[in-house]
GROMACS .gro file of C-alpha atoms in nm:
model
   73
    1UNK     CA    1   0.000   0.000   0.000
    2UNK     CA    2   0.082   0.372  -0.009
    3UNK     CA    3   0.193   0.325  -0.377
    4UNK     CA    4   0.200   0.640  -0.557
    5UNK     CA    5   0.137   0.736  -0.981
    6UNK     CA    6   0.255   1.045  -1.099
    7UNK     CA    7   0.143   1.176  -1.463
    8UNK     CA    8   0.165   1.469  -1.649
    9UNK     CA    9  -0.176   1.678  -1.787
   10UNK     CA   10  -0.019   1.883  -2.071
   11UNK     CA   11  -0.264   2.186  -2.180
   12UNK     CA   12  -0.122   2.510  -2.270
   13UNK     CA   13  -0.384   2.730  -2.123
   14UNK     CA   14  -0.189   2.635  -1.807
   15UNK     CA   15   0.057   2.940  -1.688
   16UNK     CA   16   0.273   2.872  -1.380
   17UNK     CA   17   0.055   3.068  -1.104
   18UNK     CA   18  -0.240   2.882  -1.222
   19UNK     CA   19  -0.427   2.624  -0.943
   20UNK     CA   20  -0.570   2.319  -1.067
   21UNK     CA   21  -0.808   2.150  -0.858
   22UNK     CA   22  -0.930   1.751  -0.883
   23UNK     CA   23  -1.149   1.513  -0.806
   24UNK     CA   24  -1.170   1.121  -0.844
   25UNK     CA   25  -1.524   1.080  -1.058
   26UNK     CA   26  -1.487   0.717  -1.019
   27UNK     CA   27  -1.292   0.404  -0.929
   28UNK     CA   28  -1.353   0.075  -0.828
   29UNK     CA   29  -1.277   0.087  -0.443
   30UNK     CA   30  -1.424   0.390  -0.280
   31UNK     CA   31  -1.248   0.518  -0.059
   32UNK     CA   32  -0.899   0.381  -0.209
   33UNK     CA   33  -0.694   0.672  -0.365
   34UNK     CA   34  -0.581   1.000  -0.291
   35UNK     CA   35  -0.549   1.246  -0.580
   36UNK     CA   36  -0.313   1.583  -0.559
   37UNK     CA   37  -0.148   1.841  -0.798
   38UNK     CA   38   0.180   1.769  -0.715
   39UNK     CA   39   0.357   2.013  -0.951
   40UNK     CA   40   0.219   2.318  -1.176
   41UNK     CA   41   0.443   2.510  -1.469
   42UNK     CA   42   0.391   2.693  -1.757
   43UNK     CA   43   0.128   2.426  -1.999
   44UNK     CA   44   0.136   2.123  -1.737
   45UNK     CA   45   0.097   1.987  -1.417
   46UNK     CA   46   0.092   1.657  -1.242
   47UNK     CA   47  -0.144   1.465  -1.085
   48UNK     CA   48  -0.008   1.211  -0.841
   49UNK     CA   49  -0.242   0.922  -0.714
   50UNK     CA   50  -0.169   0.756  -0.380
   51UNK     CA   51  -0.350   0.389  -0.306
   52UNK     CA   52  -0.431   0.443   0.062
   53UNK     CA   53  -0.600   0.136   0.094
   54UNK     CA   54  -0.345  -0.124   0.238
   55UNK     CA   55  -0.421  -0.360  -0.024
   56UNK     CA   56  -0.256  -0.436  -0.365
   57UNK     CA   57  -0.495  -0.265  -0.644
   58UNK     CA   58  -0.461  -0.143  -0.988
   59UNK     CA   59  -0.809   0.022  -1.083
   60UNK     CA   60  -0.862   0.248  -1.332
   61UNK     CA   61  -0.904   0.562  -1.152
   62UNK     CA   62  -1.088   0.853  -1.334
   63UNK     CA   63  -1.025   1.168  -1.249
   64UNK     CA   64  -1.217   1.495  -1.314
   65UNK     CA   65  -1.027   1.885  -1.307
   66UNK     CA   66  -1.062   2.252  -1.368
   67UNK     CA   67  -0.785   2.468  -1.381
   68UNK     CA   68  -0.847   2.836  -1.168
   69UNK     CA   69  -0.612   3.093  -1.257
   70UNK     CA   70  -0.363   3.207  -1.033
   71UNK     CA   71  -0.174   3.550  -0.995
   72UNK     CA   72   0.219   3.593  -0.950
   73UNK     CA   73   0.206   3.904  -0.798
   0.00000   0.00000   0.00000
């Protein structure tokens, strides 16, 4: 358990200052994963999906986001 995924969401409407925000839509476990932006820049950022279940899974987990922008000042 505690296994983490970390993936990249390219999309150049993304600027560095920018705040996405998720949320798991579906999996098979409830309950199972955790989902955070782990990293923003200019046209990405990464998700990274932690199994906080204790047990061995590999679900496809779906994951829904919308991308606020942010201000560098």
């Amino acid at each position: 358990a505690a296994a983490k995924a970390t993936f990249e969401v390219t999309n150049d409407k993304v600027a560095a200052a920018d705040i996405p925000t998720l949320a798991i839509a579906s999996v098979g476990t409830a309950g199972s994963y955790i989902a955070g932006v782990s990293a923003v820049a200019a046209g990405s950022f990464k998700i990274t999906i932690t199994n906080v279940s204790g047990g061995s899974l590999s679900e496809a987990v779906v994951i829904n986001f919308k991308v606020d922008k942010g201000s560098a000042s």
